[in-house]
Amino acid sequence: MRHYILFALFTLGFISSIIERIQFERKKKHEKDAEYRSLFRRHSTLLISFFAYLAAQQFMSVYEALCGE
C-alpha cells in the first residue's frame, strides 16, 4: 500500500515541477536576470529528474504487485 501512495506523490511532484518550469519559461523569465534564470533552470531540471526517478522506482514496485511478476 505504501508504494501506491509514494508513486502518486512522486508523480504529482513530477507534474507540478514540469508545470512550474513551463510557467516560468512563459511568464516570469523576462522579469529575472540571466543568473537567476540559469539557477532556476538547473534547480527545476534537478527536481524533474529527481521526481521522475523516484516515481519510476515506485512504479516498478506497483507494477510487480499488480501483475505478480
Short mmCIF file of N, CA and C in Angstrom, two decimals:
data_model
loop_
_atom_site.label_atom_id
_atom_site.label_comp_id
_atom_site.label_asym_id
_atom_site.label_seq_id
_atom_site.Cartn_x
_atom_site.Cartn_y
_atom_site.Cartn_z
N MET A 1 0.82 -1.20 0.00
CA MET A 1 0.00 0.00 0.00
C MET A 1 0.86 1.26 0.00
N ARG A 2 1.98 1.17 0.65
CA ARG A 2 2.88 2.32 0.74
C ARG A 2 3.39 2.74 -0.63
N HIS A 3 3.63 1.76 -1.50
CA HIS A 3 4.17 2.07 -2.83
C HIS A 3 3.17 2.84 -3.68
N TYR A 4 1.89 2.55 -3.51
CA TYR A 4 0.86 3.27 -4.26
C TYR A 4 0.85 4.75 -3.88
N ILE A 5 0.93 5.01 -2.60
CA ILE A 5 0.91 6.39 -2.10
C ILE A 5 2.16 7.14 -2.55
N LEU A 6 3.31 6.50 -2.40
CA LEU A 6 4.56 7.15 -2.81
C LEU A 6 4.58 7.40 -4.32
N PHE A 7 4.10 6.43 -5.08
CA PHE A 7 4.05 6.62 -6.53
C PHE A 7 3.18 7.82 -6.89
N ALA A 8 2.02 7.93 -6.24
CA ALA A 8 1.12 9.06 -6.51
C ALA A 8 1.78 10.38 -6.12
N LEU A 9 2.42 10.42 -4.97
CA LEU A 9 3.07 11.66 -4.52
C LEU A 9 4.22 12.07 -5.43
N PHE A 10 5.05 11.11 -5.81
CA PHE A 10 6.19 11.44 -6.68
C PHE A 10 5.72 11.84 -8.07
N THR A 11 4.64 11.23 -8.54
CA THR A 11 4.09 11.62 -9.84
C THR A 11 3.53 13.03 -9.79
N LEU A 12 2.84 13.36 -8.70
CA LEU A 12 2.34 14.72 -8.53
C LEU A 12 3.48 15.73 -8.45
N GLY A 13 4.55 15.38 -7.74
CA GLY A 13 5.72 16.26 -7.68
C GLY A 13 6.35 16.45 -9.04
N PHE A 14 6.43 15.39 -9.82
CA PHE A 14 6.98 15.44 -11.17
C PHE A 14 6.15 16.37 -12.05
N ILE A 15 4.84 16.19 -12.02
CA ILE A 15 3.95 17.01 -12.84
C ILE A 15 3.98 18.47 -12.40
N SER A 16 3.97 18.71 -11.09
CA SER A 16 3.99 20.10 -10.62
C SER A 16 5.31 20.78 -10.95
N SER A 17 6.41 20.05 -10.94
CA SER A 17 7.71 20.63 -11.32
C SER A 17 7.72 21.02 -12.79
N ILE A 18 7.13 20.19 -13.62
CA ILE A 18 7.06 20.50 -15.05
C ILE A 18 6.17 21.72 -15.28
N ILE A 19 5.04 21.78 -14.60
CA ILE A 19 4.14 22.92 -14.75
C ILE A 19 4.81 24.21 -14.28
N GLU A 20 5.52 24.13 -13.16
CA GLU A 20 6.23 25.31 -12.66
C GLU A 20 7.29 25.79 -13.65
N ARG A 21 7.99 24.85 -14.26
CA ARG A 21 9.02 25.20 -15.25
C ARG A 21 8.39 25.86 -16.47
N ILE A 22 7.28 25.33 -16.95
CA ILE A 22 6.60 25.89 -18.11
C ILE A 22 6.10 27.29 -17.81
N GLN A 23 5.51 27.49 -16.63
CA GLN A 23 5.02 28.81 -16.26
C GLN A 23 6.16 29.81 -16.17
N PHE A 24 7.29 29.39 -15.65
CA PHE A 24 8.44 30.28 -15.56
C PHE A 24 8.92 30.68 -16.95
N GLU A 25 9.04 29.70 -17.83
CA GLU A 25 9.55 29.98 -19.17
C GLU A 25 8.60 30.87 -19.97
N ARG A 26 7.31 30.75 -19.72
CA ARG A 26 6.35 31.55 -20.48
C ARG A 26 6.15 32.95 -19.92
N LYS A 27 6.14 33.07 -18.59
CA LYS A 27 5.71 34.34 -17.99
C LYS A 27 6.81 35.09 -17.24
N LYS A 28 7.59 34.39 -16.45
CA LYS A 28 8.44 35.06 -15.48
C LYS A 28 9.89 35.27 -15.92
N LYS A 29 10.34 34.58 -16.95
CA LYS A 29 11.76 34.64 -17.27
C LYS A 29 12.20 36.02 -17.74
N HIS A 30 11.29 36.80 -18.26
CA HIS A 30 11.64 38.14 -18.73
C HIS A 30 11.83 39.13 -17.58
N GLU A 31 11.30 38.78 -16.41
CA GLU A 31 11.41 39.66 -15.24
C GLU A 31 12.70 39.43 -14.45
N LYS A 32 13.40 38.35 -14.71
CA LYS A 32 14.59 37.97 -13.92
C LYS A 32 15.85 38.15 -14.73
N ASP A 33 16.98 38.25 -14.01
CA ASP A 33 18.26 38.39 -14.70
C ASP A 33 18.78 37.02 -15.14
N ALA A 34 19.85 37.02 -15.91
CA ALA A 34 20.38 35.80 -16.53
C ALA A 34 20.86 34.79 -15.48
N GLU A 35 21.46 35.27 -14.41
CA GLU A 35 21.97 34.36 -13.38
C GLU A 35 20.83 33.63 -12.67
N TYR A 36 19.77 34.35 -12.38
CA TYR A 36 18.60 33.74 -11.74
C TYR A 36 17.96 32.71 -12.66
N ARG A 37 17.82 33.04 -13.95
CA ARG A 37 17.23 32.10 -14.91
C ARG A 37 18.04 30.83 -14.99
N SER A 38 19.35 30.96 -15.02
CA SER A 38 20.22 29.79 -15.09
C SER A 38 20.08 28.92 -13.84
N LEU A 39 20.08 29.56 -12.69
CA LEU A 39 19.93 28.82 -11.43
C LEU A 39 18.56 28.15 -11.34
N PHE A 40 17.51 28.86 -11.73
CA PHE A 40 16.18 28.28 -11.70
C PHE A 40 16.08 27.08 -12.63
N ARG A 41 16.65 27.19 -13.82
CA ARG A 41 16.58 26.08 -14.77
C ARG A 41 17.33 24.86 -14.26
N ARG A 42 18.50 25.07 -13.65
CA ARG A 42 19.23 23.93 -13.07
C ARG A 42 18.45 23.29 -11.94
N HIS A 43 17.89 24.11 -11.07
CA HIS A 43 17.11 23.60 -9.95
C HIS A 43 15.87 22.86 -10.45
N SER A 44 15.19 23.41 -11.42
CA SER A 44 13.99 22.80 -11.97
C SER A 44 14.32 21.47 -12.64
N THR A 45 15.40 21.42 -13.40
CA THR A 45 15.81 20.18 -14.05
C THR A 45 16.16 19.12 -13.03
N LEU A 46 16.81 19.51 -11.96
CA LEU A 46 17.15 18.57 -10.90
C LEU A 46 15.89 18.01 -10.24
N LEU A 47 14.92 18.87 -9.95
CA LEU A 47 13.67 18.41 -9.35
C LEU A 47 12.90 17.48 -10.27
N ILE A 48 12.83 17.81 -11.54
CA ILE A 48 12.13 16.96 -12.50
C ILE A 48 12.81 15.60 -12.58
N SER A 49 14.12 15.58 -12.66
CA SER A 49 14.85 14.31 -12.71
C SER A 49 14.67 13.50 -11.43
N PHE A 50 14.73 14.17 -10.30
CA PHE A 50 14.59 13.52 -9.01
C PHE A 50 13.21 12.87 -8.86
N PHE A 51 12.16 13.63 -9.15
CA PHE A 51 10.81 13.09 -9.03
C PHE A 51 10.55 11.99 -10.06
N ALA A 52 11.08 12.13 -11.26
CA ALA A 52 10.90 11.09 -12.28
C ALA A 52 11.57 9.79 -11.84
N TYR A 53 12.77 9.88 -11.30
CA TYR A 53 13.48 8.70 -10.83
C TYR A 53 12.73 8.02 -9.69
N LEU A 54 12.28 8.80 -8.72
CA LEU A 54 11.57 8.23 -7.58
C LEU A 54 10.23 7.63 -8.00
N ALA A 55 9.52 8.28 -8.90
CA ALA A 55 8.26 7.73 -9.40
C ALA A 55 8.51 6.43 -10.15
N ALA A 56 9.57 6.37 -10.93
CA ALA A 56 9.89 5.14 -11.66
C ALA A 56 10.22 4.00 -10.71
N GLN A 57 10.95 4.29 -9.65
CA GLN A 57 11.24 3.26 -8.66
C GLN A 57 9.98 2.72 -8.03
N GLN A 58 9.08 3.59 -7.63
CA GLN A 58 7.84 3.15 -7.00
C GLN A 58 6.93 2.47 -8.01
N PHE A 59 6.97 2.91 -9.26
CA PHE A 59 6.16 2.27 -10.29
C PHE A 59 6.55 0.82 -10.47
N MET A 60 7.82 0.51 -10.38
CA MET A 60 8.25 -0.87 -10.53
C MET A 60 7.65 -1.74 -9.42
N SER A 61 7.61 -1.24 -8.21
CA SER A 61 7.01 -1.98 -7.10
C SER A 61 5.50 -2.15 -7.30
N VAL A 62 4.85 -1.10 -7.75
CA VAL A 62 3.40 -1.16 -8.01
C VAL A 62 3.12 -2.13 -9.14
N TYR A 63 3.91 -2.08 -10.19
CA TYR A 63 3.73 -2.98 -11.33
C TYR A 63 3.90 -4.43 -10.91
N GLU A 64 4.92 -4.72 -10.12
CA GLU A 64 5.12 -6.08 -9.63
C GLU A 64 3.97 -6.54 -8.76
N ALA A 65 3.43 -5.66 -7.94
CA ALA A 65 2.31 -6.02 -7.07
C ALA A 65 1.03 -6.28 -7.89
N LEU A 66 0.83 -5.49 -8.93
CA LEU A 66 -0.38 -5.66 -9.74
C LEU A 66 -0.30 -6.84 -10.70
N CYS A 67 0.85 -7.02 -11.29
CA CYS A 67 1.00 -8.06 -12.32
C CYS A 67 1.56 -9.37 -11.77
N GLY A 68 2.12 -9.32 -10.59
CA GLY A 68 2.64 -10.53 -9.97
C GLY A 68 3.88 -11.11 -10.58
N GLU A 69 4.64 -10.30 -11.28
CA GLU A 69 5.86 -10.81 -11.90
C GLU A 69 7.07 -10.54 -11.04
#
